[in-house]
Coordinates of C-alpha atoms and ligand atoms in Angstrom, one line a residue:
X22 CA -45.9 14.8 -5.8
X23 CA -43.4 17.8 -4.9
X24 CA -40.0 16.7 -4.2
X25 CA -37.6 15.2 -6.3
X26 CA -35.3 12.9 -5.2
X27 CA -33.3 13.7 -2.1
X28 CA -33.7 13.2 1.5
X29 CA -37.1 15.0 2.9
X30 CA -36.9 15.5 6.3
X31 CA -40.8 14.1 7.9
X32 CA -42.0 16.9 9.9
X33 CA -43.1 15.5 13.0
X34 CA -40.7 12.7 13.3
X35 CA -41.0 11.3 16.9
X36 CA -44.8 12.4 17.2
X37 CA -43.4 15.9 18.5
X38 CA -45.7 17.4 15.7
X39 CA -44.9 20.9 14.8
X40 CA -44.6 20.2 11.1
X41 CA -47.4 19.4 8.3
X42 CA -50.3 18.0 9.3
X43 CA -50.5 16.2 5.8
X44 CA -46.9 14.3 6.4
X45 CA -47.8 12.3 9.9
X46 CA -45.5 10.1 11.8
X47 CA -44.6 7.0 9.7
X48 CA -42.1 4.8 12.3
X49 CA -38.9 5.0 10.6
X50 CA -37.2 5.4 13.4
X51 CA -38.3 2.3 15.1
X52 CA -35.5 0.5 13.1
X53 CA -33.2 1.4 15.4
X54 CA -35.3 -0.7 17.8
X55 CA -36.1 -3.5 15.4
X56 CA -32.2 -3.9 14.8
X57 CA -31.4 -3.8 18.5
X58 CA -33.8 -7.0 19.3
X59 CA -32.5 -8.9 16.3
X60 CA -29.0 -8.1 17.2
X61 CA -29.6 -9.0 21.0
X62 CA -31.3 -12.5 20.0
X63 CA -28.5 -13.3 17.6
X64 CA -25.4 -12.0 19.6
X65 CA -22.1 -11.5 17.9
X66 CA -18.6 -12.8 17.6
X67 CA -15.6 -10.9 18.2
X68 CA -12.1 -12.1 17.4
X69 CA -9.0 -11.0 18.9
X70 CA -5.5 -12.1 18.4
X71 CA -2.7 -11.3 20.6
X72 CA 1.1 -10.9 19.3
X73 CA 4.3 -10.2 21.0
X74 CA 7.4 -11.7 22.6
X75 CA 6.6 -13.8 25.0
X76 CA 6.4 -12.5 29.0
X77 CA 5.3 -9.2 27.8
X78 CA 1.8 -9.9 29.8
X79 CA -0.4 -10.9 26.8
X80 CA -2.2 -13.5 28.4
X81 CA -2.7 -11.0 31.6
X82 CA -4.0 -8.0 29.6
X83 CA -6.7 -9.8 27.9
X84 CA -8.1 -11.3 31.0
X85 CA -7.7 -8.1 32.4
X86 CA -9.9 -6.8 29.2
X87 CA -12.7 -9.1 29.5
X88 CA -12.3 -9.8 33.3
X89 CA -12.2 -13.1 33.5
X90 CA -9.6 -15.9 32.3
X91 CA -10.3 -15.9 28.8
X92 CA -6.8 -16.6 28.1
X93 CA -5.8 -20.1 29.6
X94 CA -1.8 -19.0 29.2
X95 CA -1.8 -16.5 31.9
X96 CA 1.1 -16.4 34.5
X97 CA -1.5 -17.7 37.1
X98 CA -2.4 -20.9 35.0
X99 CA 0.3 -23.7 36.0
X100 CA 3.3 -21.2 35.8
X101 CA 6.0 -21.6 33.5
X102 CA 5.1 -23.6 30.1
X103 CA 7.6 -24.8 27.6
X104 CA 8.5 -22.5 24.8
X105 CA 7.1 -24.2 21.5
X106 CA 9.6 -24.7 18.8
X107 CA 7.5 -23.0 16.1
X108 CA 4.9 -20.5 16.6
X109 CA 1.9 -21.8 17.6
X110 CA -1.8 -20.7 17.4
X111 CA -4.2 -21.3 20.1
X112 CA -7.9 -20.2 19.8
X113 CA -9.9 -20.1 22.7
X114 CA -13.8 -19.0 22.8
X115 CA -15.9 -18.1 25.6
X116 CA -19.3 -16.6 25.7
X117 CA -19.5 -13.2 27.7
X118 CA -22.6 -11.9 28.6
X119 CA -23.7 -8.4 29.6
X120 CA -26.8 -6.5 29.8
X121 CA -28.6 -9.1 27.8
X122 CA -26.2 -8.9 24.9
X123 CA -24.3 -12.2 24.5
X124 CA -20.6 -11.8 22.8
X125 CA -18.7 -14.9 21.7
X126 CA -15.3 -13.8 22.3
X127 CA -12.6 -15.8 20.9
X128 CA -8.8 -15.0 22.1
X129 CA -6.3 -16.3 19.7
X130 CA -3.0 -16.5 21.2
X131 CA 0.5 -17.0 19.5
X132 CA 3.0 -18.6 21.9
X133 CA 6.4 -19.1 20.6
X134 CA 6.2 -15.6 18.9
X135 CA 10.0 -14.0 18.8
X136 CA 11.7 -16.9 20.9
X137 CA 13.1 -18.6 18.4
X138 CA 17.0 -18.8 17.3
X139 CA 15.8 -17.5 13.8
X140 CA 12.7 -15.4 13.8
X141 CA 12.4 -15.1 10.1
X142 CA 9.1 -15.6 8.9
X143 CA 8.0 -16.7 12.3
X144 CA 4.9 -14.4 11.3
X145 CA 3.7 -17.1 8.6
X146 CA 2.1 -19.3 10.6
X147 CA -0.2 -16.4 12.2
X148 CA -0.6 -14.7 8.5
X149 CA -1.6 -18.5 7.4
X150 CA -4.4 -18.6 10.1
X151 CA -5.8 -15.0 9.4
X152 CA -6.1 -16.1 5.7
X153 CA -7.6 -19.7 6.3
X154 CA -10.4 -17.7 8.4
X155 CA -10.9 -15.4 5.3
X156 CA -11.3 -18.5 3.0
X157 CA -13.4 -20.3 5.5
X158 CA -15.9 -17.1 5.4
X159 CA -15.7 -17.3 1.6
X160 CA -16.5 -20.9 1.2
X161 CA -19.6 -19.9 3.1
X162 CA -20.8 -17.3 1.0
X163 CA -20.3 -18.9 -2.5
X164 CA -22.4 -22.2 -1.2
X165 CA -25.6 -22.2 -3.0
X166 CA -27.1 -23.6 0.3
X167 CA -25.9 -20.6 2.2
X168 CA -26.1 -20.6 6.0
X169 CA -28.5 -18.0 7.2
X170 CA -25.7 -16.3 9.7
X171 CA -22.5 -17.7 8.8
X172 CA -20.2 -18.5 11.7
X173 CA -17.6 -15.4 11.9
X174 CA -14.0 -16.8 12.8
X175 CA -12.0 -13.8 11.1
X176 CA -9.4 -12.0 13.2
X177 CA -11.2 -8.6 14.2
X178 CA -8.1 -7.2 15.8
X179 CA -4.8 -8.1 16.5
X180 CA -3.2 -6.6 19.7
X181 CA 0.7 -6.1 18.8
X182 CA 2.8 -6.0 22.0
X183 CA 5.6 -3.5 21.9
X184 CA 8.5 -4.6 24.5
X185 CA 8.7 -1.3 27.2
X186 CA 12.8 -1.1 26.2
X187 CA 12.6 2.6 26.0
X188 CA 14.7 2.3 23.1
X189 CA 13.1 1.6 19.7
X190 CA 10.9 -1.0 17.7
X191 CA 12.8 -4.3 17.5
X192 CA 13.5 -5.7 13.6
X193 CA 10.7 -8.2 14.3
X194 CA 8.2 -5.6 15.6
X195 CA 8.9 -4.0 12.2
X196 CA 8.8 -6.5 10.1
X197 CA 5.7 -8.1 11.6
X198 CA 3.5 -5.0 11.8
X199 CA 4.7 -4.1 7.9
X200 CA 3.2 -7.5 6.6
X201 CA 0.3 -8.0 8.4
X202 CA -1.1 -4.6 8.6
X203 CA -2.1 -5.1 5.2
X204 CA -4.4 -8.1 6.1
X205 CA -6.0 -7.4 9.5
X206 CA -6.4 -4.7 11.8
X207 CA -3.0 -4.1 14.1
X208 CA -3.4 -2.2 17.3
X209 CA 0.1 -1.7 18.6
X210 CA 0.1 -1.6 22.5
X211 CA 3.4 -0.6 24.8
X212 CA 3.6 -3.4 27.3
X213 CA 4.3 -3.6 31.0
X214 CA 4.0 0.5 31.0
X215 CA 4.6 0.4 34.9
X216 CA 8.3 -0.5 34.4
X217 CA 8.7 3.0 32.7
X218 CA 8.7 6.1 34.4
X219 CA 6.3 8.7 33.2
X220 CA 8.5 10.9 31.2
X221 CA 10.6 7.8 29.6
X222 CA 6.9 6.5 28.5
X223 CA 5.9 9.8 26.9
X224 CA 9.4 9.8 25.3
X225 CA 9.0 6.1 24.1
X226 CA 5.4 6.4 22.6
X227 CA 6.9 9.5 20.9
X228 CA 9.5 7.8 19.2
X229 CA 7.6 4.5 18.3
X230 CA 4.7 6.6 16.5
X231 CA 7.6 8.2 14.5
X232 CA 9.2 4.7 13.7
X233 CA 6.0 3.5 12.8
X234 CA 5.2 6.5 10.5
X235 CA 8.8 6.2 9.0
X236 CA 8.3 2.5 8.0
X237 CA 5.0 3.3 6.5
X238 CA 3.1 0.8 8.9
X239 CA -0.7 1.4 8.9
X240 CA -2.4 0.5 12.1
X241 CA -6.0 0.4 13.2
X242 CA -7.8 3.0 13.0
X243 CA -6.6 3.7 9.4
X244 CA -6.3 7.4 8.2
X245 CA -7.9 6.0 4.9
X246 CA -10.8 4.4 6.5
X247 CA -12.2 7.3 8.3
X248 CA -15.6 7.8 7.3
X249 CA -16.4 11.5 7.6
X250 CA -15.0 14.5 9.3
X251 CA -16.5 13.6 12.3
X252 CA -14.9 10.3 12.4
X253 CA -11.6 11.6 11.3
X254 CA -11.6 14.1 14.1
X255 CA -12.2 11.4 16.8
X256 CA -9.7 9.0 15.2
X257 CA -6.9 11.5 14.7
X258 CA -7.3 11.8 18.7
X259 CA -6.9 8.3 18.8
X260 CA -3.9 8.0 16.7
X261 CA -2.3 10.9 18.5
X262 CA -2.8 9.2 21.9
X263 CA -1.2 5.7 20.4
X264 CA 0.3 3.2 21.0
X265 CA -1.3 3.0 24.3
X266 CA 1.0 2.2 27.0
X267 CA -0.8 -0.3 29.4
X268 CA -0.9 -2.4 32.5
X269 CA -2.2 -5.6 33.2
X270 CA -2.9 -7.4 36.3
X271 CA -5.1 -10.4 38.3
X272 CA -4.3 -8.8 41.2
X273 CA -6.4 -6.5 43.9
X274 CA -5.1 -3.8 46.1
X275 CA -6.7 -1.8 48.8
X276 CA -6.4 2.0 47.7
X277 CA -8.6 4.9 49.3
X278 CA -10.8 2.1 50.7
X279 CA -11.8 0.8 47.6
X280 CA -10.5 -2.5 46.1
X281 CA -8.6 -2.0 42.5
X282 CA -7.0 -4.0 40.4
X283 CA -3.0 -2.8 40.2
X284 CA 0.5 -3.7 40.1
X285 CA 2.9 -3.0 43.2
X286 CA 6.1 -0.8 42.5
X287 CA 8.6 0.9 43.9
X288 CA 6.4 4.0 43.7
X289 CA 3.6 2.5 45.0
X290 CA 0.5 0.6 43.7
X291 CA -0.1 1.3 39.8
X292 CA -4.0 1.3 39.2
X293 CA -4.9 -0.7 36.2
X294 CA -8.2 1.1 35.4
X295 CA -6.6 4.8 37.1
X296 CA -6.1 6.8 33.5
X297 CA -3.4 9.1 35.3
X298 CA -1.5 5.6 35.9
X299 CA -1.7 3.9 32.4
X300 CA -3.7 3.9 29.5
X301 CA -5.3 0.8 30.0
X302 CA -8.7 2.4 30.4
X303 CA -8.4 4.1 27.3
X304 CA -7.3 1.3 25.2
X305 CA -10.5 -0.5 26.7
X306 CA -12.8 2.1 25.7
X307 CA -11.4 2.6 22.3
X308 CA -11.5 -1.1 21.5
X309 CA -14.8 -2.1 23.3
X310 CA -16.8 0.9 23.9
X311 CA -16.3 3.0 21.0
X312 CA -14.8 0.9 18.0
X313 CA -15.7 -2.7 18.4
X314 CA -18.5 -2.3 15.6
X315 CA -15.6 -0.5 13.3
X316 CA -13.2 -3.5 13.5
X317 CA -15.8 -6.0 12.3
X318 CA -16.9 -3.6 9.3
X319 CA -13.3 -2.8 8.3
X320 CA -12.4 -6.6 9.0
X321 CA -15.4 -7.2 6.6
X322 CA -15.5 -4.3 4.1
X323 CA -11.7 -3.7 3.5
X324 CA -9.7 -6.9 4.8
X325 CA -11.7 -9.5 3.6
X326 CA -12.9 -8.0 0.8
X327 CA -9.7 -7.7 -0.5
X328 CA -8.9 -11.2 0.4
X329 CA -12.1 -12.1 -1.5
X330 CA -11.6 -9.9 -4.9
X331 CA -8.4 -11.5 -5.0
X332 CA -9.1 -14.9 -4.7
X333 CA -12.2 -14.7 -7.1
X334 CA -9.8 -13.1 -9.7
X335 CA -7.2 -16.2 -9.3
X336 CA -10.0 -18.6 -9.7
X337 CA -11.2 -16.8 -13.2
X338 CA -14.2 -15.4 -11.6
X339 CA -17.0 -16.5 -9.6
X340 CA -17.8 -20.3 -11.0
X341 CA -21.4 -21.6 -9.9
X342 CA -20.9 -24.4 -7.6
X343 CA -23.0 -27.5 -8.5
X344 CA -25.9 -28.2 -6.5
X345 CA -24.8 -31.7 -5.4
X346 CA -22.0 -30.1 -4.3
X347 CA -22.5 -27.4 -1.9
X348 CA -20.3 -28.8 1.1
X349 CA -17.3 -28.3 -0.7
X350 CA -16.8 -25.6 -2.7
X351 CA -14.3 -25.4 -6.1
X352 CA -12.5 -22.6 -4.8
Ligands
LIG19 P1 2.4 -13.8 28.0 O1 3.8 -14.7 28.0 O2 3.0 -12.3 26.9 O3 1.1 -14.3 27.8 O4 2.5 -12.9 29.6 P2 1.9 -13.1 30.9 O5 0.7 -12.6 30.7 O6 1.7 -14.7 31.2 O7 2.8 -12.4 31.9 C1 4.2 -12.6 32.0 C2 4.8 -12.0 33.4 O8 4.6 -10.5 33.4 C3 3.7 -12.5 34.6 O9 4.8 -13.0 35.8 C4 2.8 -11.2 34.7 O10 2.2 -11.1 36.4 C5 3.6 -10.2 34.4 N1 3.1 -8.9 34.1 C6 1.6 -9.1 33.1 N2 1.4 -7.9 33.1 C7 2.3 -7.0 33.3 C8 2.5 -5.7 33.5 O11 1.7 -5.0 32.9 N3 3.6 -5.0 34.3 C9 4.4 -6.0 34.9 N4 5.4 -5.0 35.6 N5 4.4 -7.0 34.7 C10 3.2 -7.9 34.0
LIG20 MG1 0.5 -15.9 27.2

């Protein structure tokens, strides 16, 4: 054999020929189609958490993102609801299907965040929930009788809503993101951006970005996890455009003969999906169309891995779990 260790490009890949007659088509490239079929059959989980002061349009935005009532606390659903005494964690799941691909979407709402008189440590229940999902996954993983596919309830992404004050971040914004960015992918967004003029919006975005940097808050996509130069260039552009200034709505308006989702303001209708009006479409493309898989991978390879390593260390290494005790692990 001539070649040593290394990547030998197989000439004639994809039947197009032109290369050596000795090395014909093997069929390695069909793995992609095989993977696609498996994924289509299995479907996948995506879990998104929404955090921010009440009334910032969290439920509305998630419903706008997934074009359905995936968050039941939206304004249209029974109007005012009582402010809970502590931060509550409410997870609601839906199966969404598009083009034959099934996604089990879970929206984790956190009503009561920032509503208390004393908001100190109000992220505790949130961080507890996130860790509990890691723990659940870990327990399944170390079981002798492992499930073929472990149900994934881990939070893949936390959308953090910033009030469109035009001033600066609040203390709670900073504290929350600082604490949680170490355990989950945080994506900060500026809520209700239709309440600001374009100049105010740009100025505010700039200021928030500066503050996040000053406080050392690492949001998603984190610099350190860029895979290669291509990844870095793409993510640099996204980081420079963040936090996205978004608008959510469940109302349609007639604009130039087309029905579009929007909000009526003194200046006219702000179209949710029009990139000249707000950055909703940017956020949607980033979150769903380009980075959904990466959000899941960073959750698994970085955040969960950190949890797992710490947990197994504390436990003095991985103890085998006896066969008659496969349901409840000792962890
Ligand atoms: P949540 O408490 O954060 O879940 O907020 P909701 O989604 O329930 O929305 C609270 C109120 O704000 C409702 O009256 C919504 O119609 C309104 N709202 C939601 N999104 C926006 C937005 O982007 N801009 C403006 N101006 N109002 C919004
Ligand atoms: Mg809500």
